[in-house]
mmCIF file of C-alpha atoms in Angstrom:
data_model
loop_
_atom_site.group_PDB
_atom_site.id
_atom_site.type_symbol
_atom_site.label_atom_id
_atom_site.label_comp_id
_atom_site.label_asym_id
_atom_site.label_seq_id
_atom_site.Cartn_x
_atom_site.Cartn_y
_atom_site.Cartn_z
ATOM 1 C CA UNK U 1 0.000 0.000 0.000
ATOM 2 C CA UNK U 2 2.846 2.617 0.984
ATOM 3 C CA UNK U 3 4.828 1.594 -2.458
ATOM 4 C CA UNK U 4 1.485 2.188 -4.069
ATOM 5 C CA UNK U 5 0.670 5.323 -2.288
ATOM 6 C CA UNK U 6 4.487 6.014 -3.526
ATOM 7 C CA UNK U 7 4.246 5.589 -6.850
ATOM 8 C CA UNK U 8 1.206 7.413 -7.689
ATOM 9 C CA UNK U 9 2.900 10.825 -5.831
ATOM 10 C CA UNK U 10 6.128 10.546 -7.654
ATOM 11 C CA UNK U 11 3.723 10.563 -10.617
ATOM 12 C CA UNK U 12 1.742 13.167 -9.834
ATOM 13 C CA UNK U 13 4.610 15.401 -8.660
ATOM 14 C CA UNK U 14 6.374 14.278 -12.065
ATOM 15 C CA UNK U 15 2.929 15.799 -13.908
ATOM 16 C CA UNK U 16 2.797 19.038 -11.962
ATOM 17 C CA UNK U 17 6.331 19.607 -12.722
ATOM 18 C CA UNK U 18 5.978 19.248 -16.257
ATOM 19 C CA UNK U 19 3.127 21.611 -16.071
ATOM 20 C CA UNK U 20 4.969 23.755 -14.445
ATOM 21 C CA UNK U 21 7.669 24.138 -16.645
ATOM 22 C CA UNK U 22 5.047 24.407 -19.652
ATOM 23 C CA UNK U 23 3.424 27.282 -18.478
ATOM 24 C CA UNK U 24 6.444 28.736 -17.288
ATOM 25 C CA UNK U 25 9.084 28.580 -20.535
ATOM 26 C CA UNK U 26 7.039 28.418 -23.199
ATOM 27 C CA UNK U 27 5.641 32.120 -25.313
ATOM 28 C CA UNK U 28 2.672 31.937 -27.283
ATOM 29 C CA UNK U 29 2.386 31.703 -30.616
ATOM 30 C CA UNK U 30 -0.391 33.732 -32.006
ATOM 31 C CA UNK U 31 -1.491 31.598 -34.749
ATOM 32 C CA UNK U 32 -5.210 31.733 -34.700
ATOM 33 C CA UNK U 33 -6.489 32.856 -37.678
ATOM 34 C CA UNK U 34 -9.734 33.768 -36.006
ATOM 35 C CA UNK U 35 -7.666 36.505 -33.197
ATOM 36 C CA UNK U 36 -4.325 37.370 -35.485
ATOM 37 C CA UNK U 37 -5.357 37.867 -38.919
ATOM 38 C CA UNK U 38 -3.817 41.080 -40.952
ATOM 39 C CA UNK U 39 -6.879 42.255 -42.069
ATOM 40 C CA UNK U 40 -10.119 43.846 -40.422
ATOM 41 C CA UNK U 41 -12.320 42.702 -43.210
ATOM 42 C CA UNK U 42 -11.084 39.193 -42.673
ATOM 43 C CA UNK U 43 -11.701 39.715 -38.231
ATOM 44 C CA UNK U 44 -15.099 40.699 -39.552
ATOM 45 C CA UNK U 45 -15.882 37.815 -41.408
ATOM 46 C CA UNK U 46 -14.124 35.285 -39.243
ATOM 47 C CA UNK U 47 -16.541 36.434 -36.829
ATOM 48 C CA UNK U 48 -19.851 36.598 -38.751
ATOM 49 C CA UNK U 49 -19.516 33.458 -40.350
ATOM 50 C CA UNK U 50 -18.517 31.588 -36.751
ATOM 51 C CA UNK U 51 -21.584 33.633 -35.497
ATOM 52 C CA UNK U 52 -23.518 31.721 -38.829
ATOM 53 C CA UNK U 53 -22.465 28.759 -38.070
ATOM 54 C CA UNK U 54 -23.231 28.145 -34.862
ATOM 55 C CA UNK U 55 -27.030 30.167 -34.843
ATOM 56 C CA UNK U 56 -27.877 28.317 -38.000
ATOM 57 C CA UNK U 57 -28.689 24.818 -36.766
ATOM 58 C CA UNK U 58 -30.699 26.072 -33.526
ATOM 59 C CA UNK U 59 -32.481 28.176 -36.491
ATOM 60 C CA UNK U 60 -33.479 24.758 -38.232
ATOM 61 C CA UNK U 61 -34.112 22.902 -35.099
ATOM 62 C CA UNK U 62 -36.515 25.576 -34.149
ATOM 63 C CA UNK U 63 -38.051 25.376 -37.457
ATOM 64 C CA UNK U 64 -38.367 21.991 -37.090
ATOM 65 C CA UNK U 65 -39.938 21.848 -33.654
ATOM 66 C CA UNK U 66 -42.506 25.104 -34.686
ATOM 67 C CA UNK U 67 -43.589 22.954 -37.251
ATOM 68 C CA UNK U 68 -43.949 19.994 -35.301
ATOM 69 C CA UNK U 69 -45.869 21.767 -32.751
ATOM 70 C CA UNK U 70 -48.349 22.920 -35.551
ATOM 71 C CA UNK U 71 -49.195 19.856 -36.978
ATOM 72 C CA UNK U 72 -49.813 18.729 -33.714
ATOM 73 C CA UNK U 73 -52.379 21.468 -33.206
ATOM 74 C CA UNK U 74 -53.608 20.337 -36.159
ATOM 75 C CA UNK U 75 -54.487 17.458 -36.161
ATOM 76 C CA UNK U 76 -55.895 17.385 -32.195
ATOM 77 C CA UNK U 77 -58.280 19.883 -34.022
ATOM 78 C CA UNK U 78 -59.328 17.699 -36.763
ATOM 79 C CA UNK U 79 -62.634 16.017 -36.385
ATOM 80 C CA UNK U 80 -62.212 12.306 -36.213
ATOM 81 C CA UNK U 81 -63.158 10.531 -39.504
ATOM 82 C CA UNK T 1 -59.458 -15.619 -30.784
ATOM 83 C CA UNK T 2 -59.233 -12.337 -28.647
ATOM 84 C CA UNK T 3 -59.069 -9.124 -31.215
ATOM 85 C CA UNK T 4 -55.885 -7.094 -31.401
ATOM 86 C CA UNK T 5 -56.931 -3.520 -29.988
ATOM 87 C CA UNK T 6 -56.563 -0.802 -32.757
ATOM 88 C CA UNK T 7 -56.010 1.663 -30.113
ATOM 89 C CA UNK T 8 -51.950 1.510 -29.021
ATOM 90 C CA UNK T 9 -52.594 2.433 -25.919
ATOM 91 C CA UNK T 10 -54.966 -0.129 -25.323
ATOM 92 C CA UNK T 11 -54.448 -3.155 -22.962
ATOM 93 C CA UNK T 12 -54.308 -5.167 -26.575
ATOM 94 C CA UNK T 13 -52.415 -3.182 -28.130
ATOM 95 C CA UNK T 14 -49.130 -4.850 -29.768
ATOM 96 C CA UNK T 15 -45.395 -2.848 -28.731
ATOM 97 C CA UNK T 16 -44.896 -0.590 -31.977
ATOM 98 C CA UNK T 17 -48.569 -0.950 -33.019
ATOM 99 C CA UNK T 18 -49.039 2.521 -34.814
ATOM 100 C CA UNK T 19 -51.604 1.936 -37.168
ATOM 101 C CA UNK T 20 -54.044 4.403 -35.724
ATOM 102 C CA UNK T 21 -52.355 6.925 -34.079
ATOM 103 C CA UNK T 22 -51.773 9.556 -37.203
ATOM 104 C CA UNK T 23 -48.109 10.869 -37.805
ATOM 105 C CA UNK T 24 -47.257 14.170 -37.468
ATOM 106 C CA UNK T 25 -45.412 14.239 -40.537
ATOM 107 C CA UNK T 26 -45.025 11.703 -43.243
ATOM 108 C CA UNK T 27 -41.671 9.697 -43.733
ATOM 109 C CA UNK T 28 -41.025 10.867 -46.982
ATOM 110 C CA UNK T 29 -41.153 14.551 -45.957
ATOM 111 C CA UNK T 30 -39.046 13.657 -42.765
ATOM 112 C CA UNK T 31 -36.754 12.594 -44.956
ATOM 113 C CA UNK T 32 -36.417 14.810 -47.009
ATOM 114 C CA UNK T 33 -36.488 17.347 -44.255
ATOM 115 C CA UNK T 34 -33.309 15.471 -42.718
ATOM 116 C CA UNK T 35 -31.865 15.610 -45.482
ATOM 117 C CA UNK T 36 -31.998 19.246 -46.660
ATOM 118 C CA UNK T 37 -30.965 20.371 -42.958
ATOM 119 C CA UNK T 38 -27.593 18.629 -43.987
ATOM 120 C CA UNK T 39 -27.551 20.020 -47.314
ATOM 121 C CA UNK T 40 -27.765 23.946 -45.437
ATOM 122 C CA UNK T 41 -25.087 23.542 -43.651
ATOM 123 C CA UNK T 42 -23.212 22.307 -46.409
ATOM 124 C CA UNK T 43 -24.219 25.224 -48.423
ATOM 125 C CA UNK T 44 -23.426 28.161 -45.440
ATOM 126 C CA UNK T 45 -19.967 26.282 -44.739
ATOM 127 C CA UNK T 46 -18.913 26.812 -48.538
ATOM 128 C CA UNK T 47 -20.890 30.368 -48.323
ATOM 129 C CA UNK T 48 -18.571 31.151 -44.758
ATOM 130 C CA UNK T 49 -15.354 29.887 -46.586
ATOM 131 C CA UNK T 50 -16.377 32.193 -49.564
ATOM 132 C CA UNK T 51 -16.758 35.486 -47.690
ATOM 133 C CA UNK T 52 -13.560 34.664 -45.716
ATOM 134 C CA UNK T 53 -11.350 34.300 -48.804
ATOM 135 C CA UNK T 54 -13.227 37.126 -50.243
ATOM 136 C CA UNK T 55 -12.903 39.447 -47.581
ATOM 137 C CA UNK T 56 -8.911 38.644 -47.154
ATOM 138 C CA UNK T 57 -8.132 39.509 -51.188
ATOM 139 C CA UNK T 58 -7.665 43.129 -51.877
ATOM 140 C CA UNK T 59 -8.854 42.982 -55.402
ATOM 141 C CA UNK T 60 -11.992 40.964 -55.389
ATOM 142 C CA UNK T 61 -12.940 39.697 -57.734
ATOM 143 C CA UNK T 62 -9.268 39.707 -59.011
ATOM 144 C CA UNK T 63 -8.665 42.248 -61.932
ATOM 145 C CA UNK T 64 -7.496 39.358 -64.757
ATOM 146 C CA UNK T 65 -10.498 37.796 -64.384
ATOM 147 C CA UNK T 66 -13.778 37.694 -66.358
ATOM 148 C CA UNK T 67 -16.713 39.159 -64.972
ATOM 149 C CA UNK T 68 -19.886 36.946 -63.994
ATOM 150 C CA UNK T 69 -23.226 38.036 -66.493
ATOM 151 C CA UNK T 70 -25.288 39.383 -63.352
ATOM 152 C CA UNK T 71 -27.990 40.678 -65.997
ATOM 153 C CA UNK T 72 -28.411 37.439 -67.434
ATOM 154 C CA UNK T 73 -28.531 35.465 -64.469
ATOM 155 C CA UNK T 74 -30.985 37.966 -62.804
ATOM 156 C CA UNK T 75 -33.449 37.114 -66.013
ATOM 157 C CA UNK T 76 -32.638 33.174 -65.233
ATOM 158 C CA UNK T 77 -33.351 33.194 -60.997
ATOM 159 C CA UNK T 78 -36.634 35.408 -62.427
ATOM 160 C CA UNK T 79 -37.559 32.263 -64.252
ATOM 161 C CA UNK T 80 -36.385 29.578 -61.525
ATOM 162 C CA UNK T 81 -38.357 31.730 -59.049
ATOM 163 C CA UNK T 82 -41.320 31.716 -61.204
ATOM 164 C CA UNK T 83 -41.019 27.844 -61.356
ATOM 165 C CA UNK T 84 -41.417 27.833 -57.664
ATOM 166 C CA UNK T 85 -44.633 29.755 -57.759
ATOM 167 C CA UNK T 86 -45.618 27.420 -60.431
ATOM 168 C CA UNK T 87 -44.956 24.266 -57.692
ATOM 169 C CA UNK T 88 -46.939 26.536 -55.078
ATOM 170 C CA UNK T 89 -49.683 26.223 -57.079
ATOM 171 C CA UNK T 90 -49.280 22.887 -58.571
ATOM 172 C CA UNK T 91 -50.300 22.091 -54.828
ATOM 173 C CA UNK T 92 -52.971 23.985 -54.193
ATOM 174 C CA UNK T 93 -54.683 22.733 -57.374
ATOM 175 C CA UNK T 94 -54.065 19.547 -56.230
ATOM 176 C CA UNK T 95 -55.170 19.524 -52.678
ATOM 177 C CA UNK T 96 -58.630 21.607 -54.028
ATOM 178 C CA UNK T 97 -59.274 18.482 -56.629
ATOM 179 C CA UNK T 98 -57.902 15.403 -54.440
ATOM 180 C CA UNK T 99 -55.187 14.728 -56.961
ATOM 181 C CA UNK T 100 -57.467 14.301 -60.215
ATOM 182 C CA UNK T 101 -56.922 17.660 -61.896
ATOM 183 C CA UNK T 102 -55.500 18.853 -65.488
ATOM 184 C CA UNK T 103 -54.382 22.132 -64.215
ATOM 185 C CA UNK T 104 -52.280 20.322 -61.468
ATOM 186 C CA UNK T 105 -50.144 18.545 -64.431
ATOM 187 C CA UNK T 106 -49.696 21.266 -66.635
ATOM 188 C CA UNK T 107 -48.748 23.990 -64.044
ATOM 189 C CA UNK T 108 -46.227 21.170 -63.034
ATOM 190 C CA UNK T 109 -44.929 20.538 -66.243
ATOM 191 C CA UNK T 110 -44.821 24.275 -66.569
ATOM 192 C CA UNK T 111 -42.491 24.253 -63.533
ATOM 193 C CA UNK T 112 -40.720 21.271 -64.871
ATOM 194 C CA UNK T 113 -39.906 23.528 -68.085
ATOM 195 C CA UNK T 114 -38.539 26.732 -66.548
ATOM 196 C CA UNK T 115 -36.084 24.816 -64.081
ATOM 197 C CA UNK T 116 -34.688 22.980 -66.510
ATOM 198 C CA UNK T 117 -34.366 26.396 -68.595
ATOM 199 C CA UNK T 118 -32.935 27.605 -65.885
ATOM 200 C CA UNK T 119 -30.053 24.714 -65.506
ATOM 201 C CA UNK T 120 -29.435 24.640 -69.182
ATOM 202 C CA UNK T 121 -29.262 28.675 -69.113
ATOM 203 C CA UNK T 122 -26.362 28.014 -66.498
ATOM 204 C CA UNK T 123 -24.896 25.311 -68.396
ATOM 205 C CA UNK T 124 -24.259 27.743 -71.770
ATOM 206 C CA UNK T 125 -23.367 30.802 -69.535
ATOM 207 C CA UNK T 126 -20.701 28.397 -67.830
ATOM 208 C CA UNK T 127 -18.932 27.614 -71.382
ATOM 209 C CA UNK T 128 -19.061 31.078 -72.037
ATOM 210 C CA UNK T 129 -17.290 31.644 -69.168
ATOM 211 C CA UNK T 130 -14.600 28.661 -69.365
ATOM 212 C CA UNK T 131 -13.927 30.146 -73.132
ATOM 213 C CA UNK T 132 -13.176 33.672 -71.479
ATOM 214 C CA UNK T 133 -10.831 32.030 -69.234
ATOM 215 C CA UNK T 134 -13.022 31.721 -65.617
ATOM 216 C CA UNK T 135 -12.114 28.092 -64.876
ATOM 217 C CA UNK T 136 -11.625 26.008 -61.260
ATOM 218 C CA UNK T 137 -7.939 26.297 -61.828
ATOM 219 C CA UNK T 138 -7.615 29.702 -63.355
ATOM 220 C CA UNK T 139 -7.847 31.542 -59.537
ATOM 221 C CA UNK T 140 -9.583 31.235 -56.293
ATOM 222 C CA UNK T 141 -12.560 32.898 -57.648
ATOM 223 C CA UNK T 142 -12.979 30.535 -60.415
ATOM 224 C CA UNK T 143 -12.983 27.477 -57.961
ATOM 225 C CA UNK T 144 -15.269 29.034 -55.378
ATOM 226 C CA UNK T 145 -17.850 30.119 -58.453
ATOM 227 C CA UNK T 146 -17.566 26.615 -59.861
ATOM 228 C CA UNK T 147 -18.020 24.672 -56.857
ATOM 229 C CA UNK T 148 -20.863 26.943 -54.723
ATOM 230 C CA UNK T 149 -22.787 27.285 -58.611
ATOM 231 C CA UNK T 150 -22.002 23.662 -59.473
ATOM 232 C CA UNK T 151 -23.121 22.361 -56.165
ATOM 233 C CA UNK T 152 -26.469 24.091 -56.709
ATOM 234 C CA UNK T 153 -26.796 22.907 -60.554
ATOM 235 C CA UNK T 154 -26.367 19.556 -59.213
ATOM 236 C CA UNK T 155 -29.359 19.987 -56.476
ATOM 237 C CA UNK T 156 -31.270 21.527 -59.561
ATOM 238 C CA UNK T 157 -31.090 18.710 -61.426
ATOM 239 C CA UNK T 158 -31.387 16.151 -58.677
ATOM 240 C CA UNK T 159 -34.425 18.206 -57.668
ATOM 241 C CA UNK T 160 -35.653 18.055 -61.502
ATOM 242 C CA UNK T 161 -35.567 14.551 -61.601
ATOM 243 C CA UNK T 162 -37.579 14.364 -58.838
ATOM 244 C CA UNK T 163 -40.364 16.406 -60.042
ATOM 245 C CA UNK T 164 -40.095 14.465 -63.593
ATOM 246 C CA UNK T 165 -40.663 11.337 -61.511
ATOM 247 C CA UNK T 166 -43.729 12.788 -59.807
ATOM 248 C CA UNK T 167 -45.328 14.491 -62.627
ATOM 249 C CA UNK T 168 -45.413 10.639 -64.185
ATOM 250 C CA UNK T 169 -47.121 9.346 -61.082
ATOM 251 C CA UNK T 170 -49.395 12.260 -61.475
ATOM 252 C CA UNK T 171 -50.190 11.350 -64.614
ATOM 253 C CA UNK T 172 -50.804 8.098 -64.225
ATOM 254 C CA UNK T 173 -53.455 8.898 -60.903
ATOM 255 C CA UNK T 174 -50.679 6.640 -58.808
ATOM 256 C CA UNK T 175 -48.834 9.617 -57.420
ATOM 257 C CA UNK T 176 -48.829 9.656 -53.265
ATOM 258 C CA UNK T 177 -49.668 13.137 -51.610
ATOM 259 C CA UNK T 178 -46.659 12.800 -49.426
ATOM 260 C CA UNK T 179 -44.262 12.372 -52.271
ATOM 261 C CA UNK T 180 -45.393 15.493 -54.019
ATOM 262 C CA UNK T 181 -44.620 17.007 -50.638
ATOM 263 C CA UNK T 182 -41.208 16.117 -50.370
ATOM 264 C CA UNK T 183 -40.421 16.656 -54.127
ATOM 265 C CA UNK T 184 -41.559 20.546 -53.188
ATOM 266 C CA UNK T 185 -39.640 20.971 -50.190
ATOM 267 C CA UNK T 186 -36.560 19.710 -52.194
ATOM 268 C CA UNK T 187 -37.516 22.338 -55.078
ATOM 269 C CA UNK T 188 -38.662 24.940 -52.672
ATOM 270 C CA UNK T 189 -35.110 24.329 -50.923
ATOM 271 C CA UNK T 190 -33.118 24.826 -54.650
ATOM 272 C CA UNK T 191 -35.549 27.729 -55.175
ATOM 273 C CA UNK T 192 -34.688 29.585 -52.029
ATOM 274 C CA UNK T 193 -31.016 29.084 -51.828
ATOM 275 C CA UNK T 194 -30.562 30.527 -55.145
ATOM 276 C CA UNK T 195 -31.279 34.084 -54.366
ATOM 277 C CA UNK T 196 -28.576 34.102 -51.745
ATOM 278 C CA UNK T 197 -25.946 32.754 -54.589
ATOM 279 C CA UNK T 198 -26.813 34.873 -56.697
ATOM 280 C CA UNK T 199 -26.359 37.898 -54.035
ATOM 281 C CA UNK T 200 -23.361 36.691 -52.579
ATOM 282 C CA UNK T 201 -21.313 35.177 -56.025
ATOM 283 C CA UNK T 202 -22.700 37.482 -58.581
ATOM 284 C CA UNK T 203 -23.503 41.123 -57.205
ATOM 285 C CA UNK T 204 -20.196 40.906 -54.773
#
């Protein structure tokens, strides 16, 4: 149990160290295109079309459900046959 | 021999037994529905790529390029657009007479007629254009006009197809009310995207 106990905090002070020295030494590198392009025009539509992207399916879904909940209406209203 | 229940939530009733509860909406049109969800975001992830590269060129679209015919294409989404209205009221027509009705089949042959004007009007613009140089490897633009325009001529014709196939049915009194309504979704879906195209490729 104590070799156990051993082994799993060498390991975890093994981790932490390597964490430590990542955050520590490292700079970073600026590379997404979405934060660090040259242009404004190309911020601009980085950012509209991520905006797009992500309301367009909750758009559809919605769609979907409205419709749903219409036919539903629908038919509880129809007389039965 | 006890009698199966037609009621599904009666003490009968077999698991899955469906047959008299009504569906909200029929499979073909679910389908279809599915299916044109996936085809959007297909369409706004080539439309978010195009504005993106657009946006990051300085000359756009690029100076040794030919210019897209706007005026002509303007006169050919008039005529795919009045091809929708033409399905629009295929389906009234045909809801008012319970399927049986002449004006049904011609206003969708009419409809039939102008969208596949409109796909062969694209075809013989697009050899115009690959004679005045506007090809998928002659720049960026080129690629992104073929492939957004292309996708859509190939949802055109898919859709065409479609309708051909239900205008036969129709014809020969065997056509199902759900399939005409998911062969109009499909068209009202190539109907509707257009405009934005159009906007975005041609009047950018």
């Amino acid at each position: 149990m104590t070799a156990i106990f051993q082994h799993a905090l060498t390991r975890i002070l093994r981790s932490g160290l390597i964490l430590v020295l990542a955050i520590a030494f490292v700079t970073p590198a600026s590379a997404c295109s979405v934060c660090f392009s040259a242009k404004e025009e190309t911020l601009a539509a980085f950012h509209f079309t991520t905006a797009f992207l992500t309301v367009l399916p909750f758009l559809m879904i919605g769609s979907a459900v409205l419709l749903l909940r219409r036919r539903m209406k629908m038919l509880a209203n129809r007389p039965p046959s | 021999m006890k009698e199966v229940s037609p009621d599904p939530t009666g003490p009968d009733a077999l698991p899955g037994d469906r047959s008299a509860r009504p569906s909200l909406l029929p499979t073909a049109v679910t389908g279809m529905l599915i299916f044109l969800t996936a085809e959007v975001m297909f369409f706004a992830a080539l439309i978010s790529a195009y504005l993106i590269v657009s946006s990051g060129s300085s000359d756009w679209p690029p100076p040794d390029q030919p210019r897209l015919p706007a005026l002509s294409t303007a006169f050919n989404t008039l005529a795919l657009l009045l091809s929708g209205g033409m399905i629009f009221h295929a389906n009234l027509t045909y809801a008012r007479s319970s399927g049986s009705s002449r004006r049904t089949t011609r206003l969708l042959l009419t409809a039939i007629l102008l969208g596949s004007f409109f796909v062969l009007f694209q075809g013989f613009e697009w050899v115009r254009l690959i004679k005045f140089g506007l090809t998928m490897k002659s720049s960026t633009y080129g690629s992104f006009f073929y492939l957004i325009i292309g996708t859509h001529a190939l949802h055109a014709v898919a859709a065409l197809v479609v309708l051909v196939l239900v205008y036969r049915n129709l014809k020969r009194k065997t056509l199902a009310p759900e399939n005409f309504w998911a062969a109009q979704v499909f068209w009202y879906f190539v109907v509707g995207i257009w405009p934005i195209l159009y906007i975005l490729v041609y009047l950018n």
